Amino acid sequence: MNTAINSGHLVFLLNGAMWTLVLSLLAFAGGGLGGFVVALGRTSPIKVLRILSSAYVQLIQGTPLLVILFLTFFGLPTLGFSITPLFAAALSLTIYVSAYLGEIWRGCIESVPKAQWEAAECLALSRVQRMFKVILPQAVRIATPPTVGFSVQIIKNTSLASVVGFVELARAGQLINNSIFEPFAIYMIVALLYFCLCFPVSALSKRLERTGAARLRTLKAASA
Amino acid sequence: MSVVVLKNVKKSFGSLPVLHGVSFAVAKGEVLALIGASGSGKSTALRCIDRLEIVDSGEIEVCGHMVHDPGLDLRRLRLDVGIVFQSYNLFPHLTIKENVTLAPRSVKKLDRRAADEIAMQSLQKVGLAEKADNYPEQLSGGQQQRAAIARSLAMEPKVMLFDEVTSALDPKLTGEVLKVIEALAASGMTMIMVTHEMGFARRVADQVVFMHEGLVHEAGSADILTNPSTPELREFVSNDL
Ligand SMILES: Nc1ncnc2c1ncn2[C@@H]1O[C@H](COP(=O)(O)OP(=O)(O)O)[C@@H](O)[C@H]1O
Ligand SMILES: [Mg+2]
């Protein structure tokens, strides 16, 4: 019973794309918050925090996202938590993104010259003041292009949520294909929709990288 | 009464001994010029005074703070000591005025008006009042260094430490920074300055300390620059000519 793609299918796909976007935003918000904590832990003067956050990063970076997803979706219910596919997907992505963003941001914090810490220290600023008023504002500028770039990975990785039955864009395409079997046409549309979500973000990242590099060049020229 | 006293200060980096027992003292209102070849330990001595490095043994007393004491209140030490480095180290994300008001506002908890007032006063002292709203990258090296001095002054320190603050500058910009330091000396500020500007040291220093291989090799009034008694200082001074 093959039928052609109709407008109902398109609406279904667009709805899926909307859920992809929602999931991406949840993952970015949760992962951003977690990543901030991880980055602070990785750069902390307290050894226990450094060890804990580093172990977390190693563990998560060494585990496929798919396995994290299975653990939350199938594992948590066996411990007595009832869990929806959306919640499982958002939680898994948050755990996953926290580790990667945390590592990216740690690098950015550490790339602020040590002399900046020292100058702030000599002005009697406390450690927290040094971090929040001197180091982080500079780290944020360094971090913006790679963070935006990583957001593209987040959007694409949300497609894994389809395996636990969450109807985002990839799953929506699969469901339509199951009923009308037009894989080529359907997945072309799905790919196009992913492109529409990712392209603006990656274009922004490219632009930020360019202006950042240009800014660095003028800074170097000025100090030379 | 001495504001800064070093007694037999020793410091190694790993297995590399850098200070072998350095002693000198600076009285209130006095200007001490610390000179010596590169690698003789001048920066390390200065950094020990502000507890950026921790001494292995010996004693350092600064404005009544026992700097060698592990229980030292670092914050109170830093309130009394201002330090300026060769590389300015202004905060690039803040305007000049914000650079200067940051510490008065966050450490001394002054409100914006009071902090702005102090900032403008210290920027005036270094001749940079009209650059208050510029960012560091928009300033010349000499202006940036003067802004760094203003940032320190705004905390009203009792003693100022300068580490080769003009070494990165060309002669013209060096002059404008030295003028600021000279005025500061004339106003009675207690200062220790590491410098390669011998003419400036002769003019401004009350006391000259010549370091050689991690030790105070010769010390005295600025006259020792004209009439050195050790061959090492004689050679060091003649190299400068
Ligand atoms: N943080 C450090 N770690 C290891 N060695 C250092 C460090 N700081 C300085 N040194 C070494 O100590 C010696 C004295 O350096 P420094 O105090 O900077 O001399 P100066 O300021 O007189 O040129 C040099 O040999 C230098 O390489
Ligand atoms: Mg030095």
Short mmCIF file of C-alpha atoms and ligand atoms in Angstrom, two decimals:
data_model
loop_
_atom_site.label_atom_id
_atom_site.label_comp_id
_atom_site.label_asym_id
_atom_site.label_seq_id
_atom_site.Cartn_x
_atom_site.Cartn_y
_atom_site.Cartn_z
CA MET A 1 0.00 0.00 0.00
CA ASN A 2 2.50 2.61 -1.20
CA THR A 3 1.19 6.17 -1.17
CA ALA A 4 2.92 9.46 -2.00
CA ILE A 5 4.20 11.90 0.57
CA ASN A 6 1.43 14.31 1.52
CA SER A 7 1.18 17.48 3.53
CA GLY A 8 0.20 15.53 6.63
CA HIS A 9 3.58 13.79 6.49
CA LEU A 10 5.35 17.13 6.16
CA VAL A 11 3.55 18.50 9.19
CA PHE A 12 4.54 15.36 11.09
CA LEU A 13 8.19 15.88 10.10
CA LEU A 14 8.09 19.56 11.05
CA ASN A 15 6.63 18.58 14.39
CA GLY A 16 9.53 16.15 14.79
CA ALA A 17 11.98 18.91 13.92
CA MET A 18 10.36 21.06 16.60
CA TRP A 19 11.01 18.30 19.18
CA THR A 20 14.59 17.99 17.94
CA LEU A 21 14.98 21.69 18.66
CA VAL A 22 13.38 21.37 22.10
CA LEU A 23 15.64 18.45 22.98
CA SER A 24 18.70 20.36 21.73
CA LEU A 25 17.82 23.35 23.87
CA LEU A 26 17.24 21.16 26.93
CA ALA A 27 20.56 19.41 26.32
CA PHE A 28 22.36 22.71 25.87
CA ALA A 29 20.81 24.26 28.99
CA GLY A 30 21.38 21.19 31.18
CA GLY A 31 24.77 20.43 29.67
CA GLY A 32 25.82 24.06 29.90
CA LEU A 33 24.99 24.16 33.59
CA GLY A 34 26.70 20.83 34.21
CA GLY A 35 29.65 21.80 32.02
CA PHE A 36 30.14 25.00 34.01
CA VAL A 37 30.33 22.99 37.22
CA VAL A 38 32.72 20.50 35.58
CA ALA A 39 34.96 23.32 34.29
CA LEU A 40 35.07 24.93 37.75
CA GLY A 41 35.87 21.54 39.28
CA ARG A 42 38.64 20.83 36.76
CA THR A 43 40.31 24.19 37.53
CA SER A 44 39.63 24.14 41.27
CA PRO A 45 42.48 24.53 43.78
CA ILE A 46 40.85 21.69 45.75
CA LYS A 47 42.36 18.38 44.74
CA VAL A 48 39.32 16.21 45.50
CA LEU A 49 37.17 18.33 43.17
CA ARG A 50 39.78 18.11 40.43
CA ILE A 51 39.94 14.32 40.73
CA LEU A 52 36.15 13.89 40.83
CA SER A 53 35.48 16.14 37.83
CA SER A 54 38.32 14.60 35.84
CA ALA A 55 37.00 11.08 36.58
CA TYR A 56 33.54 12.18 35.42
CA VAL A 57 34.92 13.53 32.15
CA GLN A 58 36.99 10.39 31.52
CA LEU A 59 34.04 8.13 32.28
CA ILE A 60 31.52 9.96 30.08
CA GLN A 61 33.91 10.58 27.20
CA GLY A 62 34.70 6.86 27.22
CA THR A 63 31.04 5.80 27.05
CA PRO A 64 28.93 5.88 23.87
CA LEU A 65 25.96 8.23 24.14
CA LEU A 66 23.77 5.31 23.10
CA VAL A 67 24.82 3.34 26.19
CA ILE A 68 24.13 6.33 28.46
CA LEU A 69 20.70 6.55 26.85
CA PHE A 70 19.99 2.84 27.43
CA LEU A 71 21.18 3.16 31.02
CA THR A 72 18.79 6.02 31.79
CA PHE A 73 15.83 4.74 29.78
CA PHE A 74 16.00 1.03 30.63
CA GLY A 75 18.22 1.13 33.74
CA LEU A 76 16.52 3.82 35.84
CA PRO A 77 13.04 2.15 35.70
CA THR A 78 14.53 -1.06 37.17
CA LEU A 79 15.56 1.09 40.16
CA GLY A 80 11.96 2.18 40.53
CA PHE A 81 12.02 5.51 38.65
CA SER A 82 9.37 5.90 35.97
CA ILE A 83 10.81 7.81 33.07
CA THR A 84 9.51 9.23 29.78
CA PRO A 85 11.52 9.01 26.55
CA LEU A 86 11.91 12.81 26.50
CA PHE A 87 13.21 12.86 30.07
CA ALA A 88 15.60 9.98 29.40
CA ALA A 89 16.91 11.66 26.25
CA ALA A 90 17.30 15.07 27.90
CA LEU A 91 19.05 13.56 30.93
CA SER A 92 21.42 11.46 28.81
CA LEU A 93 22.34 14.38 26.60
CA THR A 94 22.83 16.60 29.66
CA ILE A 95 25.26 14.07 31.15
CA TYR A 96 27.06 13.72 27.83
CA VAL A 97 27.22 17.44 26.96
CA SER A 98 28.37 18.35 30.50
CA ALA A 99 31.55 16.33 30.05
CA TYR A 100 32.40 17.75 26.63
CA LEU A 101 31.49 21.39 27.32
CA GLY A 102 33.23 21.12 30.70
CA GLU A 103 36.43 20.07 28.92
CA ILE A 104 36.12 22.79 26.26
CA TRP A 105 35.54 25.43 28.92
CA ARG A 106 38.36 24.18 31.14
CA GLY A 107 40.70 24.74 28.20
CA CYS A 108 39.33 28.27 27.76
CA ILE A 109 39.75 29.12 31.45
CA GLU A 110 43.31 27.82 31.39
CA SER A 111 44.16 29.77 28.26
CA VAL A 112 43.68 33.07 30.10
CA PRO A 113 47.28 34.08 30.89
CA LYS A 114 48.50 33.25 34.40
CA ALA A 115 49.63 36.88 34.72
CA GLN A 116 45.96 37.89 34.81
CA TRP A 117 45.38 35.71 37.88
CA GLU A 118 48.47 37.19 39.46
CA ALA A 119 47.53 40.80 38.73
CA ALA A 120 44.12 40.22 40.31
CA GLU A 121 45.69 38.45 43.27
CA CYS A 122 48.07 41.36 43.88
CA LEU A 123 45.07 43.71 44.03
CA ALA A 124 43.77 41.65 46.99
CA LEU A 125 40.85 40.13 45.08
CA SER A 126 39.64 36.87 46.61
CA ARG A 127 39.87 33.68 44.59
CA VAL A 128 36.17 33.78 43.75
CA GLN A 129 36.41 37.44 42.69
CA ARG A 130 39.43 36.68 40.53
CA MET A 131 37.55 33.87 38.82
CA PHE A 132 34.27 35.69 38.26
CA LYS A 133 35.47 39.25 37.59
CA VAL A 134 38.75 38.70 35.78
CA ILE A 135 39.14 35.18 34.39
CA LEU A 136 35.64 34.06 33.38
CA PRO A 137 34.73 37.21 31.39
CA GLN A 138 37.86 36.63 29.29
CA ALA A 139 37.30 32.87 29.09
CA VAL A 140 33.73 33.40 27.81
CA ARG A 141 35.06 35.31 24.80
CA ILE A 142 37.53 32.56 24.01
CA ALA A 143 34.86 29.92 24.57
CA THR A 144 32.12 31.32 22.34
CA PRO A 145 33.23 29.96 18.92
CA PRO A 146 33.99 26.38 20.07
CA THR A 147 30.81 26.31 22.16
CA VAL A 148 28.63 27.35 19.25
CA GLY A 149 30.47 24.81 17.10
CA PHE A 150 29.75 22.06 19.60
CA SER A 151 26.05 22.98 19.59
CA VAL A 152 25.87 21.52 16.07
CA GLN A 153 27.05 18.20 17.49
CA ILE A 154 24.31 18.41 20.11
CA ILE A 155 21.61 18.93 17.48
CA LYS A 156 22.81 15.96 15.47
CA ASN A 157 23.23 13.74 18.53
CA THR A 158 19.60 14.26 19.55
CA SER A 159 18.72 11.84 16.71
CA LEU A 160 19.87 9.02 19.00
CA ALA A 161 16.79 9.67 21.13
CA SER A 162 14.81 7.90 18.38
CA VAL A 163 16.02 4.53 19.66
CA VAL A 164 14.07 4.91 22.90
CA GLY A 165 10.97 5.83 20.94
CA PHE A 166 11.06 9.61 21.33
CA VAL A 167 9.48 11.10 18.21
CA GLU A 168 11.99 13.73 17.14
CA LEU A 169 12.95 14.39 13.53
CA ALA A 170 14.77 11.12 12.78
CA ARG A 171 12.09 8.99 14.44
CA ALA A 172 9.34 10.92 12.64
CA GLY A 173 11.00 10.08 9.32
CA GLN A 174 11.27 6.44 10.32
CA LEU A 175 7.59 6.25 11.25
CA ILE A 176 6.45 7.76 7.96
CA ASN A 177 8.75 5.47 6.07
CA ASN A 178 7.27 2.47 7.84
CA SER A 179 3.85 3.37 6.48
CA ILE A 180 4.60 4.56 2.92
CA PHE A 181 8.09 3.15 2.23
CA GLU A 182 9.67 6.03 0.32
CA PRO A 183 13.03 6.00 2.13
CA PHE A 184 14.98 8.11 -0.33
CA ALA A 185 12.50 10.96 -0.51
CA ILE A 186 11.70 10.90 3.17
CA TYR A 187 15.27 10.83 4.43
CA MET A 188 16.23 13.57 1.97
CA ILE A 189 13.61 15.76 3.60
CA VAL A 190 14.82 14.73 7.05
CA ALA A 191 18.41 15.57 6.10
CA LEU A 192 17.28 18.91 4.70
CA LEU A 193 15.48 19.74 7.94
CA TYR A 194 18.57 18.84 9.99
CA PHE A 195 20.57 21.07 7.69
CA CYS A 196 18.12 23.94 8.29
CA LEU A 197 18.62 23.51 12.05
CA CYS A 198 22.39 23.13 11.95
CA PHE A 199 23.45 25.52 9.21
CA PRO A 200 22.63 28.80 10.99
CA VAL A 201 24.50 27.57 14.05
CA SER A 202 27.60 26.44 12.18
CA ALA A 203 27.58 29.62 10.09
CA LEU A 204 27.51 31.63 13.31
CA SER A 205 30.40 29.58 14.69
CA LYS A 206 32.46 30.16 11.52
CA ARG A 207 31.80 33.87 11.72
CA LEU A 208 32.75 34.04 15.40
CA GLU A 209 35.97 32.18 14.64
CA ARG A 210 36.81 34.58 11.83
CA THR A 211 36.12 37.75 13.82
CA GLY A 212 37.95 36.23 16.81
CA ALA A 213 41.00 35.51 14.66
CA ALA A 214 40.86 38.99 13.12
CA ARG A 215 40.62 40.53 16.57
CA LEU A 216 43.62 38.54 17.70
CA ARG A 217 45.58 39.70 14.66
CA THR A 218 44.87 43.37 15.34
CA LEU A 219 45.76 42.86 18.99
CA LYS A 220 49.07 41.29 18.01
CA ALA A 221 49.72 44.02 15.45
CA ALA A 222 49.00 46.67 18.08
CA SER A 223 51.41 45.17 20.61
CA ALA A 224 54.17 44.49 18.06
CA MET B 1 61.24 52.54 61.10
CA SER B 2 61.53 50.01 58.29
CA VAL B 3 58.55 49.25 56.09
CA VAL B 4 60.15 46.26 54.38
CA VAL B 5 62.81 44.04 55.94
CA LEU B 6 64.41 40.96 54.41
CA LYS B 7 66.62 38.84 56.68
CA ASN B 8 68.73 36.08 55.18
CA VAL B 9 66.05 35.09 52.66
CA LYS B 10 66.71 31.84 50.81
CA LYS B 11 64.69 30.49 47.92
CA SER B 12 65.18 27.66 45.43
CA PHE B 13 63.11 26.57 42.46
CA GLY B 14 63.36 22.81 42.63
CA SER B 15 67.06 22.07 42.74
CA LEU B 16 68.00 25.54 41.46
CA PRO B 17 68.97 27.86 44.31
CA VAL B 18 68.08 31.45 43.36
CA LEU B 19 68.33 33.48 46.57
CA HIS B 20 71.20 32.49 48.83
CA GLY B 21 70.45 34.62 51.87
CA VAL B 22 69.31 38.08 50.85
CA SER B 23 69.01 40.87 53.41
CA PHE B 24 68.05 44.51 53.02
CA ALA B 25 65.64 47.00 54.56
CA VAL B 26 63.63 49.95 53.29
CA ALA B 27 62.60 52.78 55.58
CA LYS B 28 59.33 54.67 55.29
CA GLY B 29 59.38 57.11 52.38
CA GLU B 30 62.57 55.63 51.01
CA VAL B 31 63.23 54.57 47.41
CA LEU B 32 65.32 51.45 46.96
CA ALA B 33 66.69 50.59 43.53
CA LEU B 34 67.36 46.88 43.06
CA ILE B 35 69.87 46.32 40.29
CA GLY B 36 71.87 43.42 38.92
CA ALA B 37 72.38 41.24 35.89
CA SER B 38 69.52 39.26 34.44
CA GLY B 39 69.04 36.05 36.43
CA SER B 40 70.56 37.43 39.62
CA GLY B 41 67.27 36.97 41.51
CA LYS B 42 65.82 40.51 41.56
CA SER B 43 62.32 39.51 40.41
CA THR B 44 62.28 36.54 42.74
CA ALA B 45 63.18 38.78 45.71
CA LEU B 46 60.40 41.20 44.76
CA ARG B 47 57.87 38.38 44.30
CA CYS B 48 58.78 36.97 47.72
CA ILE B 49 57.97 40.34 49.29
CA ASP B 50 54.39 40.18 47.92
CA ARG B 51 54.20 36.46 48.71
CA LEU B 52 53.86 35.46 45.06
CA GLU B 53 56.70 33.10 45.93
CA ILE B 54 57.12 31.48 49.33
CA VAL B 55 60.59 31.67 50.89
CA ASP B 56 62.39 28.51 51.94
CA SER B 57 63.96 30.19 54.97
CA GLY B 58 64.71 33.60 56.38
CA GLU B 59 62.32 36.36 57.37
CA ILE B 60 60.39 39.01 55.49
CA GLU B 61 58.45 41.68 57.31
CA VAL B 62 56.28 44.09 55.32
CA CYS B 63 54.29 46.81 57.10
CA GLY B 64 54.16 44.62 60.19
CA HIS B 65 53.05 41.49 58.28
CA MET B 66 55.26 38.46 58.76
CA VAL B 67 55.35 37.36 55.12
CA HIS B 68 57.36 34.16 55.83
CA ASP B 69 54.72 33.06 58.36
CA PRO B 70 52.47 30.33 56.86
CA GLY B 71 49.54 31.82 58.79
CA LEU B 72 49.92 35.20 57.07
CA ASP B 73 46.71 37.08 56.19
CA LEU B 74 47.38 37.37 52.45
CA ARG B 75 44.54 39.79 51.84
CA ARG B 76 45.85 42.30 54.38
CA LEU B 77 49.37 42.03 52.97
CA ARG B 78 48.09 42.76 49.45
CA LEU B 79 46.11 45.74 50.74
CA ASP B 80 49.36 47.29 51.91
CA VAL B 81 51.52 46.35 48.92
CA GLY B 82 51.12 47.48 45.31
CA ILE B 83 53.09 45.78 42.56
CA VAL B 84 53.57 46.65 38.88
CA PHE B 85 55.14 44.28 36.35
CA GLN B 86 57.00 44.72 33.10
CA SER B 87 54.04 43.32 31.18
CA TYR B 88 51.36 45.74 32.57
CA ASN B 89 48.77 42.92 32.95
CA LEU B 90 45.78 45.22 32.61
CA PHE B 91 42.43 43.41 32.36
CA PRO B 92 41.64 43.54 28.62
CA HIS B 93 37.86 43.16 29.01
CA LEU B 94 37.55 46.25 31.22
CA THR B 95 37.99 49.94 30.42
CA ILE B 96 40.86 51.79 32.05
CA LYS B 97 38.51 53.22 34.66
CA GLU B 98 36.98 49.81 35.35
CA ASN B 99 40.48 48.36 35.69
CA VAL B 100 41.21 50.96 38.35
CA THR B 101 37.89 50.71 40.22
CA LEU B 102 37.66 46.90 40.25
CA ALA B 103 39.67 46.37 43.42
CA PRO B 104 38.36 49.40 45.38
CA ARG B 105 34.83 48.25 44.62
CA SER B 106 35.15 44.51 45.15
CA VAL B 107 37.80 44.45 47.88
CA LYS B 108 37.15 47.69 49.76
CA LYS B 109 33.41 47.59 48.96
CA LEU B 110 33.32 51.26 47.92
CA ASP B 111 30.19 52.37 46.07
CA ARG B 112 30.48 53.37 42.43
CA ARG B 113 30.76 57.10 43.11
CA ALA B 114 33.48 56.83 45.71
CA ALA B 115 35.42 54.34 43.58
CA ASP B 116 35.10 56.50 40.46
CA GLU B 117 36.39 59.48 42.39
CA ILE B 118 39.46 57.59 43.59
CA ALA B 119 40.00 56.19 40.11
CA MET B 120 39.93 59.62 38.50
CA GLN B 121 42.35 60.94 41.13
CA SER B 122 44.86 58.21 40.50
CA LEU B 123 44.41 58.44 36.72
CA GLN B 124 45.12 62.16 37.01
CA LYS B 125 48.33 61.41 38.90
CA VAL B 126 49.57 59.38 35.95
CA GLY B 127 48.18 61.81 33.36
CA LEU B 128 45.56 59.50 31.92
CA ALA B 129 42.27 60.99 33.05
CA GLU B 130 41.11 61.50 29.46
CA LYS B 131 41.67 57.80 28.65
CA ALA B 132 39.37 56.55 31.42
CA ASP B 133 36.79 55.11 29.04
CA ASN B 134 39.22 53.50 26.61
CA TYR B 135 40.11 49.83 26.60
CA PRO B 136 43.72 48.80 27.28
CA GLU B 137 44.30 47.69 23.67
CA GLN B 138 43.58 51.25 22.52
CA LEU B 139 46.49 52.63 24.57
CA SER B 140 50.21 52.77 23.87
CA GLY B 141 52.55 50.66 25.99
CA GLY B 142 53.56 53.65 28.08
CA GLN B 143 49.94 54.58 28.69
CA GLN B 144 49.08 51.01 29.62
CA GLN B 145 51.94 50.92 32.09
CA ARG B 146 50.81 54.21 33.63
CA ALA B 147 47.28 52.82 33.87
CA ALA B 148 48.69 49.78 35.69
CA ILE B 149 50.40 52.14 38.13
CA ALA B 150 47.13 54.03 38.64
CA ARG B 151 45.33 50.75 39.27
CA SER B 152 47.78 49.96 42.07
CA LEU B 153 47.69 53.47 43.52
CA ALA B 154 43.91 53.43 43.76
CA MET B 155 44.23 50.84 46.54
CA GLU B 156 46.35 53.33 48.50
CA PRO B 157 49.21 50.93 49.23
CA LYS B 158 51.86 51.73 51.83
CA VAL B 159 54.65 50.39 49.64
CA MET B 160 54.99 50.03 45.87
CA LEU B 161 57.06 47.40 44.08
CA PHE B 162 58.12 47.95 40.46
CA ASP B 163 59.68 45.16 38.40
CA GLU B 164 61.44 46.54 35.32
CA VAL B 165 58.32 48.46 34.41
CA THR B 166 59.95 50.25 31.48
CA SER B 167 61.85 47.35 29.95
CA ALA B 168 59.21 46.72 27.29
CA LEU B 169 59.03 50.39 26.26
CA ASP B 170 60.95 52.53 23.80
CA PRO B 171 62.94 55.50 25.21
CA LYS B 172 60.21 58.10 24.72
CA LEU B 173 57.54 56.03 26.46
CA THR B 174 60.07 55.04 29.13
CA GLY B 175 60.51 58.72 29.96
CA GLU B 176 56.81 59.33 30.57
CA VAL B 177 56.55 56.32 32.89
CA LEU B 178 59.70 57.25 34.83
CA LYS B 179 58.32 60.76 35.30
CA VAL B 180 55.25 59.28 37.00
CA ILE B 181 57.40 57.13 39.27
CA GLU B 182 59.62 60.07 40.10
CA ALA B 183 56.62 62.16 41.12
CA LEU B 184 55.44 59.27 43.25
CA ALA B 185 58.83 59.13 44.96
CA ALA B 186 58.68 62.87 45.59
CA SER B 187 55.26 62.45 47.21
CA GLY B 188 56.87 60.23 49.85
CA MET B 189 55.81 56.78 48.65
CA THR B 190 57.98 53.92 49.91
CA MET B 191 59.21 52.04 46.86
CA ILE B 192 61.37 49.18 45.74
CA MET B 193 62.14 49.28 42.06
CA VAL B 194 63.98 46.77 39.96
CA THR B 195 65.44 48.83 37.14
CA HIS B 196 68.02 48.91 34.39
CA GLU B 197 67.76 52.70 34.13
CA MET B 198 70.97 53.69 35.92
CA GLY B 199 70.51 57.42 35.36
CA PHE B 200 67.06 57.19 36.90
CA ALA B 201 68.35 55.14 39.85
CA ARG B 202 71.08 57.72 40.48
CA ARG B 203 68.54 60.52 40.51
CA VAL B 204 65.74 58.97 42.51
CA ALA B 205 67.11 56.17 44.70
CA ASP B 206 67.95 56.76 48.37
CA GLN B 207 69.48 53.32 48.48
CA VAL B 208 70.92 51.05 45.81
CA VAL B 209 71.15 47.29 46.25
CA PHE B 210 73.25 45.41 43.72
CA MET B 211 72.42 41.72 43.47
CA HIS B 212 74.84 39.19 42.05
CA GLU B 213 74.21 35.45 41.85
CA GLY B 214 71.45 35.45 44.42
CA LEU B 215 73.20 37.59 47.00
CA VAL B 216 73.39 41.28 47.88
CA HIS B 217 76.84 41.96 46.54
CA GLU B 218 77.08 45.66 47.24
CA ALA B 219 74.66 48.16 48.77
CA GLY B 220 74.71 51.79 49.74
CA SER B 221 73.61 55.21 48.59
CA ALA B 222 73.29 56.01 44.90
CA ASP B 223 76.97 56.99 45.05
CA ILE B 224 77.97 53.35 44.67
CA LEU B 225 76.86 53.61 41.06
CA THR B 226 79.51 56.28 40.48
CA ASN B 227 82.15 54.78 42.75
CA PRO B 228 81.59 51.02 42.92
CA SER B 229 83.84 49.17 45.36
CA THR B 230 83.41 45.65 43.98
CA PRO B 231 84.69 44.62 40.54
CA GLU B 232 81.30 43.02 39.75
CA LEU B 233 79.36 46.24 40.26
CA ARG B 234 82.07 48.17 38.42
CA GLU B 235 81.63 45.87 35.45
CA PHE B 236 77.86 45.98 35.68
CA VAL B 237 77.81 49.78 35.72
CA SER B 238 80.34 50.09 32.90
CA ASN B 239 78.27 47.74 30.72
CA ASP B 240 75.45 50.18 31.05
CA LEU B 241 77.35 53.09 29.58
N1 LIG C 1 59.06 30.12 38.64
C1 LIG C 1 60.34 29.76 38.41
N2 LIG C 1 60.66 28.46 38.27
C2 LIG C 1 61.93 28.07 38.05
N3 LIG C 1 62.96 28.91 37.96
C3 LIG C 1 62.72 30.23 38.09
C4 LIG C 1 61.40 30.71 38.32
N4 LIG C 1 61.44 32.06 38.42
C5 LIG C 1 62.75 32.39 38.25
N5 LIG C 1 63.51 31.31 38.05
C6 LIG C 1 64.98 31.28 37.87
O1 LIG C 1 65.56 31.99 38.94
C7 LIG C 1 66.66 32.74 38.50
C8 LIG C 1 66.50 34.19 38.92
O2 LIG C 1 65.42 34.72 38.19
P1 LIG C 1 64.83 36.18 38.44
O3 LIG C 1 64.52 36.35 39.87
O4 LIG C 1 63.73 36.37 37.48
O5 LIG C 1 66.08 37.08 38.06
P2 LIG C 1 66.12 38.60 37.59
O6 LIG C 1 64.79 39.22 37.83
O7 LIG C 1 67.22 39.20 38.39
O8 LIG C 1 66.47 38.57 36.13
C9 LIG C 1 66.77 32.54 37.02
O9 LIG C 1 67.76 31.56 36.77
C10 LIG C 1 65.41 32.02 36.63
O10 LIG C 1 65.50 31.16 35.53
MG MG C 2 63.38 40.02 36.47
#
